[in-house]
Each structure stands twice: as structure tokens, then as C-alpha cells.
PDB file of C-alpha atoms in Angstrom:
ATOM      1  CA  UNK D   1       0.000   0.000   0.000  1.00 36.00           C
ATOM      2  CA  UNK D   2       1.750   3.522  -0.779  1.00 49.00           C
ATOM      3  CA  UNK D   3       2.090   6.647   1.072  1.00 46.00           C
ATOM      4  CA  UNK D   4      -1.432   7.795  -0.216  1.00 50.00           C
ATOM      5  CA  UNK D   5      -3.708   5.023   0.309  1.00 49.00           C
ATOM      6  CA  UNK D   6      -2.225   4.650   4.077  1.00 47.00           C
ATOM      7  CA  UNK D   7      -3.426   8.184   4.512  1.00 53.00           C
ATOM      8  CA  UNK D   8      -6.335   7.469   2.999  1.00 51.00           C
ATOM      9  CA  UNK D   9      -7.766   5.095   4.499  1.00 51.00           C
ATOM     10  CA  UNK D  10      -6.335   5.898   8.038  1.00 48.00           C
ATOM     11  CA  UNK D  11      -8.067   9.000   7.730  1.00 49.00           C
ATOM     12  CA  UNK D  12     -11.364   7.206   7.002  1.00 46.00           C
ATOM     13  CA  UNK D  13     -11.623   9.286   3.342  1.00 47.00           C
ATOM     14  CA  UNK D  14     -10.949   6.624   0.842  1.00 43.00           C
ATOM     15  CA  UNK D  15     -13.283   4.209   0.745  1.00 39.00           C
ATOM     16  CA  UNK D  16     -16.056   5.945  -0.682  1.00 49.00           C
ATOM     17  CA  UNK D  17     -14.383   8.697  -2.578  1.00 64.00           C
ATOM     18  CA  UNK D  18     -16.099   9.266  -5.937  1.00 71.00           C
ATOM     19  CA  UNK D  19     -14.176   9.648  -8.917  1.00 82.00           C
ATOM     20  CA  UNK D  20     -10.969   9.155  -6.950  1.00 87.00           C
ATOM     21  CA  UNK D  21      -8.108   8.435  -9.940  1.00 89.00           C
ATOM     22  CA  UNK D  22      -9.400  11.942 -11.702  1.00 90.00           C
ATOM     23  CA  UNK D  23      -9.873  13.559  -7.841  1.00 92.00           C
ATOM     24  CA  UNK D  24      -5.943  12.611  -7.017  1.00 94.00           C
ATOM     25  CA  UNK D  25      -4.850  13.668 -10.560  1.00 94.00           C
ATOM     26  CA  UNK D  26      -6.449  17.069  -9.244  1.00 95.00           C
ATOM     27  CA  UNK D  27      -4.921  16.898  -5.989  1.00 96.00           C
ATOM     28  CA  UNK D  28      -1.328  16.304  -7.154  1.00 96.00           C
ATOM     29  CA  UNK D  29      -1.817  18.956  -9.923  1.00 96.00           C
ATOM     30  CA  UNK D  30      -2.654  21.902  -7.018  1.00 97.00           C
ATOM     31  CA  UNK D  31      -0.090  20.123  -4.604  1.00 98.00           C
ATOM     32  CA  UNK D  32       2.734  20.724  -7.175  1.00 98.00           C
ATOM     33  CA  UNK D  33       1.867  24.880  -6.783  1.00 98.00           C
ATOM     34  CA  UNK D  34       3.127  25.477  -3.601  1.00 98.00           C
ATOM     35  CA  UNK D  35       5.953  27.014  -2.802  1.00 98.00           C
ATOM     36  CA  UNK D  36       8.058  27.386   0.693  1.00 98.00           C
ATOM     37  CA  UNK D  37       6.857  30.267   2.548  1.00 98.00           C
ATOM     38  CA  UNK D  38       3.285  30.331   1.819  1.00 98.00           C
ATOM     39  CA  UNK D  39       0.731  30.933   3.437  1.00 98.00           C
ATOM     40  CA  UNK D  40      -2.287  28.790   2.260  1.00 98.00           C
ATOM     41  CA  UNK D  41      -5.674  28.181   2.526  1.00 98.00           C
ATOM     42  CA  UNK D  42      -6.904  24.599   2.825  1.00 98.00           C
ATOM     43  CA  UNK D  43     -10.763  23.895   1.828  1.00 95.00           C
ATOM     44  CA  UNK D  44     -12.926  21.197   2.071  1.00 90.00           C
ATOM     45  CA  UNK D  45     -14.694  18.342   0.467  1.00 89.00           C
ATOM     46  CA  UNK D  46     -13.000  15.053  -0.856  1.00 90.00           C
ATOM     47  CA  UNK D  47     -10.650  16.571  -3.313  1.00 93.00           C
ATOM     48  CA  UNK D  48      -9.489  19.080  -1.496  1.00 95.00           C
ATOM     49  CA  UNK D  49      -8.737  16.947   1.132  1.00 95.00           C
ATOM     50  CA  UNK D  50      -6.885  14.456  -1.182  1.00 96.00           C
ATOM     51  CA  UNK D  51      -4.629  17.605  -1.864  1.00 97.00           C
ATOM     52  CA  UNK D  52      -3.956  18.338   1.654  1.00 97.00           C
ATOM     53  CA  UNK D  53      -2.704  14.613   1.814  1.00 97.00           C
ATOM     54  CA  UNK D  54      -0.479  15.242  -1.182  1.00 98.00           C
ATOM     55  CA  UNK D  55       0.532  18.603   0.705  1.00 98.00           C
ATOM     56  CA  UNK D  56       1.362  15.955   3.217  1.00 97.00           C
ATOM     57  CA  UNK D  57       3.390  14.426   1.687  1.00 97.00           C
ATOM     58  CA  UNK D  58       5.671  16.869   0.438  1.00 97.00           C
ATOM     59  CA  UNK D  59       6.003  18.313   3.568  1.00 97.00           C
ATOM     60  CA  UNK D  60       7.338  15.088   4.789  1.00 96.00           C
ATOM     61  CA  UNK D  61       9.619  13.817   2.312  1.00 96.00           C
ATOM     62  CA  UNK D  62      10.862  17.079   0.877  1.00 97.00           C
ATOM     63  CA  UNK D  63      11.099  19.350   4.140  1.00 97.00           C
ATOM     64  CA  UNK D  64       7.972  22.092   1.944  1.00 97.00           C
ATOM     65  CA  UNK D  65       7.484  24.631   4.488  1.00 98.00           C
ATOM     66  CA  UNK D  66       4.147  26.057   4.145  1.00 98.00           C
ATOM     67  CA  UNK D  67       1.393  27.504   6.572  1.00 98.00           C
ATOM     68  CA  UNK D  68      -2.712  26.484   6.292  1.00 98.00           C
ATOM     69  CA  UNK D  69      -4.911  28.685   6.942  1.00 98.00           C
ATOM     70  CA  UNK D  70      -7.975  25.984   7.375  1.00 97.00           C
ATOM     71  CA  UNK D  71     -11.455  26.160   6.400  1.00 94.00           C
ATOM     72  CA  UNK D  72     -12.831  23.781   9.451  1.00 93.00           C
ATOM     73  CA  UNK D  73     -12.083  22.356  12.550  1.00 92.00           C
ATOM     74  CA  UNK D  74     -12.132  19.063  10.779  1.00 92.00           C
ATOM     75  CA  UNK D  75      -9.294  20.283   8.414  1.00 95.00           C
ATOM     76  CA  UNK D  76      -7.637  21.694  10.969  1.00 96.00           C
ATOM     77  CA  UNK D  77      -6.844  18.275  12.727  1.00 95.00           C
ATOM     78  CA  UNK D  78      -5.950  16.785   9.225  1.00 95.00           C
ATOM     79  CA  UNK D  79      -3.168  19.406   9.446  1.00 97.00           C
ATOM     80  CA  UNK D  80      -2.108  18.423  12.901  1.00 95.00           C
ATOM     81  CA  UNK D  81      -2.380  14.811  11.583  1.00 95.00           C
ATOM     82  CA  UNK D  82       0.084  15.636   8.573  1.00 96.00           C
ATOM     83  CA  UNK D  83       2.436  17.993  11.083  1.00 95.00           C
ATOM     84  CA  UNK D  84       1.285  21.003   8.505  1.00 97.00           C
ATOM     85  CA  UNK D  85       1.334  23.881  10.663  1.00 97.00           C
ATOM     86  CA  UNK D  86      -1.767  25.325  11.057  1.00 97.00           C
ATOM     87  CA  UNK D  87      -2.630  29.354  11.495  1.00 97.00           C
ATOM     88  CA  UNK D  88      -6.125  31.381  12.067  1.00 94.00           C
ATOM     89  CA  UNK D  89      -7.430  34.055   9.308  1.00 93.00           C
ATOM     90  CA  UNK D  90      -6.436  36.682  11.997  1.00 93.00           C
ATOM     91  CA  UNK D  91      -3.051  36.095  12.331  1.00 93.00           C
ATOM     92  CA  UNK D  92      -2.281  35.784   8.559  1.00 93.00           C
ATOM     93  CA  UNK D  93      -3.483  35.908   4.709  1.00 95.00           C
ATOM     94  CA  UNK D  94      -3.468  33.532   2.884  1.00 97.00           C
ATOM     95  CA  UNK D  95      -0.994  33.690  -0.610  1.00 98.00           C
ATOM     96  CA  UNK D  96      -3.475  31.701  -2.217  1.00 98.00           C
ATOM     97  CA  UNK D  97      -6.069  28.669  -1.637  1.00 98.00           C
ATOM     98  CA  UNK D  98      -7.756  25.901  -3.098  1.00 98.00           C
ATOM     99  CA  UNK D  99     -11.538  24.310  -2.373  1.00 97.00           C
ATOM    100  CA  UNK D 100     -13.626  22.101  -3.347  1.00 94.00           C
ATOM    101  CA  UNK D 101     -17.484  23.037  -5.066  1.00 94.00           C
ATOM    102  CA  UNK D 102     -20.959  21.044  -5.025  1.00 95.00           C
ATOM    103  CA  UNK D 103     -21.354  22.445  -8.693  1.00 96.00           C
ATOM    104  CA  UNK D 104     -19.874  24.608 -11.095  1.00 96.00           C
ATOM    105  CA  UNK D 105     -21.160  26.168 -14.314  1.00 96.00           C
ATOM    106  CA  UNK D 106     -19.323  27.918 -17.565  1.00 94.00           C
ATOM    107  CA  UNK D 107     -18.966  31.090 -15.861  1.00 95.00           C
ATOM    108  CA  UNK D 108     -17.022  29.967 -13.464  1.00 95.00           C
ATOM    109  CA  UNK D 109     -19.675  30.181 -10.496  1.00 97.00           C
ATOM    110  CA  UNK D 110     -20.293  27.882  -7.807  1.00 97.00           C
ATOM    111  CA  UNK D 111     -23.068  26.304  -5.225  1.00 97.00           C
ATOM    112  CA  UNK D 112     -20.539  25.236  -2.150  1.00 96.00           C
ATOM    113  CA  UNK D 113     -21.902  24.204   1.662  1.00 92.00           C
ATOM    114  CA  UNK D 114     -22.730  20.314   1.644  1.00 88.00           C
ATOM    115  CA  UNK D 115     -19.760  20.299   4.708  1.00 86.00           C
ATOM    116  CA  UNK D 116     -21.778  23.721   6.055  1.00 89.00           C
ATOM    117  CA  UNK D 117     -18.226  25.556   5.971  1.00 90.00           C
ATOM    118  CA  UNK D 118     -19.303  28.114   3.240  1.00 92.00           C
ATOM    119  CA  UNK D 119     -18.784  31.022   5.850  1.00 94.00           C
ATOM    120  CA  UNK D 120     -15.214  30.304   6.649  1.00 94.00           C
ATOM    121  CA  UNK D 121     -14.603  29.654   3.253  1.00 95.00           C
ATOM    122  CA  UNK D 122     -15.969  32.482   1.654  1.00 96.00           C
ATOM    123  CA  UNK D 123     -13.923  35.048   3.823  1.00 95.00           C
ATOM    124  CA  UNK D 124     -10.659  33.073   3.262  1.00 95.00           C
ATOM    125  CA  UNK D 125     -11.649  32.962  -0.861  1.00 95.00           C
ATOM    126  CA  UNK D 126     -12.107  36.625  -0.752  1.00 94.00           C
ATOM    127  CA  UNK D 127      -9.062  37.631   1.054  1.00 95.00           C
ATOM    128  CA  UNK D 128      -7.335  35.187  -1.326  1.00 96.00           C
ATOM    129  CA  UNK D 129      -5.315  36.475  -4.537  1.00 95.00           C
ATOM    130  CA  UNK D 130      -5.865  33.480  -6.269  1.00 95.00           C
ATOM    131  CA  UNK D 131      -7.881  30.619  -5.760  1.00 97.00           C
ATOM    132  CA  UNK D 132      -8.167  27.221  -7.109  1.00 98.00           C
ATOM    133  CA  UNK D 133     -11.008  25.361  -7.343  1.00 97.00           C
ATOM    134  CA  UNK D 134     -10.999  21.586  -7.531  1.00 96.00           C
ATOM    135  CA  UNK D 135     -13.480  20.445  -9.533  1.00 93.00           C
ATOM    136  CA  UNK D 136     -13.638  16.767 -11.328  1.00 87.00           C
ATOM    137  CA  UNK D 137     -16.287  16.535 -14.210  1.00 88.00           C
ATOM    138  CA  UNK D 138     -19.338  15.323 -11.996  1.00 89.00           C
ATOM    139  CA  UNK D 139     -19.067  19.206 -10.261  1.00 92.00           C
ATOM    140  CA  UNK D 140     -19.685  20.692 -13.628  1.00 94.00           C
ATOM    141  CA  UNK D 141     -23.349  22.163 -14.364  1.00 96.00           C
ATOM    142  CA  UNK D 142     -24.867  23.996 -17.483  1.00 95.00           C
ATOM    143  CA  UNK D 143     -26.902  25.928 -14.574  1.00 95.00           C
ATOM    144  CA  UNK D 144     -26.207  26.629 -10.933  1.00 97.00           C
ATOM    145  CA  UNK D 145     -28.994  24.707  -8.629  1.00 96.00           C
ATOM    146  CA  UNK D 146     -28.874  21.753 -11.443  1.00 95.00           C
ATOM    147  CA  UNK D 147     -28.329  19.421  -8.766  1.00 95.00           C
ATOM    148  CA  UNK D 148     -27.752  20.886  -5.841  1.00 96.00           C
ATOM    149  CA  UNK D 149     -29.612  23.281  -3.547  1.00 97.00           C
ATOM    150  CA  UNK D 150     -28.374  26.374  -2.118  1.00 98.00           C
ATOM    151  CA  UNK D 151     -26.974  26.078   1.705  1.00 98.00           C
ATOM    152  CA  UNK D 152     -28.418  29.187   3.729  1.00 98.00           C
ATOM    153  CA  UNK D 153     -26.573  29.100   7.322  1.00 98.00           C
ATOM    154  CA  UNK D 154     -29.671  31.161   9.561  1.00 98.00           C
ATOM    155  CA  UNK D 155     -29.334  32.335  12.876  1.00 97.00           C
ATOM    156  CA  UNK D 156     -31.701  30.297  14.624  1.00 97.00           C
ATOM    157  CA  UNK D 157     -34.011  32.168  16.599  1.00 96.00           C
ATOM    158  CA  UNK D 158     -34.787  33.907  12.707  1.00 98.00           C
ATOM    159  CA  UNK D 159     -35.117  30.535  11.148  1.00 97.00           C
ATOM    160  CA  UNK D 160     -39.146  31.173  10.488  1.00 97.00           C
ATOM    161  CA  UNK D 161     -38.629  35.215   9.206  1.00 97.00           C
ATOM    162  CA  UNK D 162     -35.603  33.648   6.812  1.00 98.00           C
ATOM    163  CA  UNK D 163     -37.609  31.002   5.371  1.00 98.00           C
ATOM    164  CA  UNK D 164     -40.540  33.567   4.110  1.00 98.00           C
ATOM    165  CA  UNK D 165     -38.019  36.253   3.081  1.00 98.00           C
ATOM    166  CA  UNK D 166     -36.459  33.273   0.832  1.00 98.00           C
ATOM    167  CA  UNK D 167     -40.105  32.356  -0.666  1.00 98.00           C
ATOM    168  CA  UNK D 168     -40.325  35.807  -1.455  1.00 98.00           C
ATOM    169  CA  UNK D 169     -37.476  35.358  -3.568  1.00 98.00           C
ATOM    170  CA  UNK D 170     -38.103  32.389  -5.119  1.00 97.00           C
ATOM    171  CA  UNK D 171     -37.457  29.381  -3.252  1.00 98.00           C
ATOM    172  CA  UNK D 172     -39.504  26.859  -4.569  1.00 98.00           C
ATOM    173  CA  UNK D 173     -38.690  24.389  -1.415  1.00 97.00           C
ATOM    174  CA  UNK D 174     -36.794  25.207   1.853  1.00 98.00           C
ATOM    175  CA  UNK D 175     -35.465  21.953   4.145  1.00 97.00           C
ATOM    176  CA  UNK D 176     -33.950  22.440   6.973  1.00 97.00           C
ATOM    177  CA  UNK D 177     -30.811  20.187   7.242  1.00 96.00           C
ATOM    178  CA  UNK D 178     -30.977  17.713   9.970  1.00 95.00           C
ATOM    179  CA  UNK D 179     -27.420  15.695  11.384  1.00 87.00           C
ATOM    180  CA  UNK D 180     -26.777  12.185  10.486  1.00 82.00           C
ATOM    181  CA  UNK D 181     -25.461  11.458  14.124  1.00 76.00           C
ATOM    182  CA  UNK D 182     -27.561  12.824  16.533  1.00 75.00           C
ATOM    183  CA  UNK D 183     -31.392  14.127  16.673  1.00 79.00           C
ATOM    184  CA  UNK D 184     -31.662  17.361  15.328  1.00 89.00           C
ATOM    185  CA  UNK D 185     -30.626  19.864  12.786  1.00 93.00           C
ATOM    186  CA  UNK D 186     -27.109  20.177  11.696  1.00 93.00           C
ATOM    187  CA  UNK D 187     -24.960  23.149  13.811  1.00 93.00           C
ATOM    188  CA  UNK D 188     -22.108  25.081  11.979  1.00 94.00           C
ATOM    189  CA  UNK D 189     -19.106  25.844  13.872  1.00 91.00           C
ATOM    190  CA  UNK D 190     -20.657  29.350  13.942  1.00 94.00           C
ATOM    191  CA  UNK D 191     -23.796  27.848  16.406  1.00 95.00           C
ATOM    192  CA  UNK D 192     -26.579  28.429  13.385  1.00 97.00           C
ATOM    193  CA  UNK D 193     -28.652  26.006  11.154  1.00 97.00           C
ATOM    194  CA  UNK D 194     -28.264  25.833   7.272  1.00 97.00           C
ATOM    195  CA  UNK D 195     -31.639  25.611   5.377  1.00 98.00           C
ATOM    196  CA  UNK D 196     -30.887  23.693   1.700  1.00 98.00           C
ATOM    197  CA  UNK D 197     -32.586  25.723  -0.391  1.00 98.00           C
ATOM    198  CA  UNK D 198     -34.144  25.241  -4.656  1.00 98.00           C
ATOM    199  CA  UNK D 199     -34.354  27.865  -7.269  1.00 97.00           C
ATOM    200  CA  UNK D 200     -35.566  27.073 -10.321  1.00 95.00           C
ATOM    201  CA  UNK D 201     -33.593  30.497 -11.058  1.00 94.00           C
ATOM    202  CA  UNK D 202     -30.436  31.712  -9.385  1.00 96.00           C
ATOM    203  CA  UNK D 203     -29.501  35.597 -11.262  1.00 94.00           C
ATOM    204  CA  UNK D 204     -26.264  36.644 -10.680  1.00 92.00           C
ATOM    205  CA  UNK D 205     -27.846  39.067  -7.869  1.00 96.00           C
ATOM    206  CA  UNK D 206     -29.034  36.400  -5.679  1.00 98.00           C
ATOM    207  CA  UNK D 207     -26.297  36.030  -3.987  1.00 97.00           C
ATOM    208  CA  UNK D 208     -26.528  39.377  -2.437  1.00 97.00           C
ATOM    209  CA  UNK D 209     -30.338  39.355  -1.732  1.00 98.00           C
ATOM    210  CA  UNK D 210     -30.345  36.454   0.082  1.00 98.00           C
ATOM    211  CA  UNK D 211     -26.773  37.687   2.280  1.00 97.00           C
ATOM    212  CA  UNK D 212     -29.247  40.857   2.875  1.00 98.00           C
ATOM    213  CA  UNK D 213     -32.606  38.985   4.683  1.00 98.00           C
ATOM    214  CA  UNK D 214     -31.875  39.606   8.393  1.00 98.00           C
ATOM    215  CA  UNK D 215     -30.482  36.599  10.277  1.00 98.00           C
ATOM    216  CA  UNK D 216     -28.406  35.100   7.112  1.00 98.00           C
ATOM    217  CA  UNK D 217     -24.824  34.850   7.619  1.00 97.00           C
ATOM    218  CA  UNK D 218     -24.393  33.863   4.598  1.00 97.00           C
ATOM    219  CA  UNK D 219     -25.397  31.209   1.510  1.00 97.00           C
ATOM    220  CA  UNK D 220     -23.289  28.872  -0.569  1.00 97.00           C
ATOM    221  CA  UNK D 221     -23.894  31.036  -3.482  1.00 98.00           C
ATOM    222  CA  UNK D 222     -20.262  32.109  -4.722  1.00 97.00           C
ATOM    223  CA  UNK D 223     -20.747  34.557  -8.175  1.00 95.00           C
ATOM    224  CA  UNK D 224     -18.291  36.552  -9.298  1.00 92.00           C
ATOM    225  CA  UNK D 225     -15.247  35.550  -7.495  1.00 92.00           C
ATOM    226  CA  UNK D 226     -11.698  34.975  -8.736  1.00 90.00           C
ATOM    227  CA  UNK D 227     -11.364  31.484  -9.187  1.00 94.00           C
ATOM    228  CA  UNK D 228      -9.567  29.097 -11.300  1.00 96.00           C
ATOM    229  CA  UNK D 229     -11.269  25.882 -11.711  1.00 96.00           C
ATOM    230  CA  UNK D 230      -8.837  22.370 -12.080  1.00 95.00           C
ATOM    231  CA  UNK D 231     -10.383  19.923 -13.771  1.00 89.00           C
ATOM    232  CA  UNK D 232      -9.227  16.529 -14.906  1.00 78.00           C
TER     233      UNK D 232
END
């Protein structure tokens, strides 16, 4: 077994990755990038991840020294696993950073949230020169909300005023996200819920309107930002 699939599997990833020969062509592609002395940021989902093992594995067997700037507290102790040293968004920017996307369409836009990180990871992609996103052919949509819905992280005690505001702009059903492993709705590392959310139509002003109801952090709508998508 090499140096990947150990990781892999001791990190309880592989099993059940989709896609995975075109996900670690990605991986290694993005790995290759960085450079000693940057500063980072690591995103989520399974490609991303894979790259953060490949990261890994530079760092141990060619002494890379880099800083990561994570997304989550669960890629945050994949860090700590693969002795990457880990820093917060306060104490540093990040050079550049790579993520993952539940869909992406021709103009480069993207529905992100399925791991309910979107918060985190929009502020790091916007303080981000240049960002990457990893993307194997399964992510890429003629239309955004193809086959996804749109993550909505509410505060909760506004969950019933955000729902209406979001019928009012089109949501043609709203479903509050419930957790796999205990009763109850999901909870972000922020404390809130995230409502999944269809449009038959997402404009390239959505975005804003629904960051504007009153108890939205914020959605997993990301138009207009300066990405590069990888694709195998």
C-alpha cells in the first residue's frame, strides 16, 4: 500500500471517494503549486482533502514549508495529523487557496456548503489572490442549482422570518438540514442552522439578496469571485 492510500484510508476518506483516480490527478496537480513560505488556505470536500494529503506528503519527504490557513475544525486536525502547521485568518493571509465546489457552471460560479463551511470559506476565498477550485467533471453544471440546492446558514431564533423572506425570492422548497449522528438539525461551527434551499432560477444578484434577509450569515452562493477551476 503507498504513502497515499495509508493516509487514505487511516483518515477514514478513501473508501467511498467518488471519482478518486481523476480527484488525485487534481490533488497532485494543485499540490505541485506550492511554494516554501506560503501561506495557504486549505478547503474542504473530498478533493481538497486528497490535496492536503499530497501537501502531506511533500512536507514530509521534501522538508515544503508552508502555513494552512484551514477552512474547518475538521481540516484543521488533518493538518495536525500531517504535522502542517496550522494558522487562524487573523493572524495571517493567505498567498493563495484551493476548495472544493458542489457544482460549477461555464462562468465559473459555484453552489458550495454540503460540509456547512461556506462562511469560513468564503472570507478566506475573498481575502485570497488566487484561488483554485478543484473540480472533477461530476461538479460541472450547465446551470447553478442543477443538482444541488443552495446552503443558507440562519441564525436560529430567525429561522421562520428567513424562510418567508427566501419564498419571497423564489425558493420553490426550503429543508432544513438535519445531522446524520444525533437528533436534530445540523450546527455550523458558527452555532446556526443551514436551510438547503431550490431555485428554479439563481440571477447573478441572488447572492446578495439572500446575504441581505436579516439573520443570514451567509449562503453557498459564490458569483463573481476569482477562481480558477482544475479539472481533470
Amino acid at each position: 500500500m503507498d504513502w497515499n492510500s495509508k493516509l487514505i484510508n487511516n483518515l477514514n476518506f478513501g473508501t467511498n471517494i467518488n471519482n478518486l483516480e481523476a480527484k488525485l490527478k487534481i490533488a497532485k496537480m494543485v499540490a505541485a503549486k506550492a511554494k516554501n513560505g506560503e501561506t495557504i488556505g486549505f478547503g474542504s470536500g473530498s478533493t481538497s482533502y486528497l490535496t492536503i494529503l499530497e501537501i502531506g506528503k511533500r512536507v514530509a519527504n521534501e522538508g515544503l514549508r508552508i502555513k494552512a490557513i484551514p477552512t474547518s475544525h475538521e481540516v484543521e486536525l488533518t493538518c495536525i495529523q500531517l504535522q502542517i502547521p496550522a494558522v487562524s485568518f487573523n493572524a495571517l493571509r493567505p498567498d493563495w487557496c484551493f476548495d472544493g465546489a458542489d457544482e460549477v457552471d461555464a462562468a465559473n460560479n459555484l453552489i458550495k456548503g454540503r460540509g456547512g463551511a461556506m462562511f469560513k470559506e468564503k472570507l478566506i476565498m475573498a481575502a485570497s489572490p488566487k484561488t483554485f477550485i478543484l473540480a472533477d467533471s461530476s461538479k460541472l453544471v450547465k446551470r447553478l442549482g442543477e443538482k444541488f440546492p443552495v446552503p443558507v446558514e440562519v441564525i436560529p431564533f430567525a429561522l421562520s422570518g428567513v424562510e418567508s423572506s427566501l419564498l419571497t425570492l423564489g425558493a420553490t422548497s426550503i429543508q432544513l438540514r438535519m445531522a446524520g449522528g444525533k437528533d436534530g438539525p445540523v450546527i455550523t461551527e458558527n452555532g446556526n442552522f443551514i436551510l438547503d434551499v431550490h431555485f428554479n432560477d439563481i440571477g447573478e444578484g441572488l447572492e446578495k439578496q439572500i446575504k441581505l434577509i436579516p439573520g443570514v450569515l451567509d449562503s453557498g452562493l459564490f458569483i463573481g469571485y476569482n477562481i480558477e477551476v482544475v479539472s481533470s
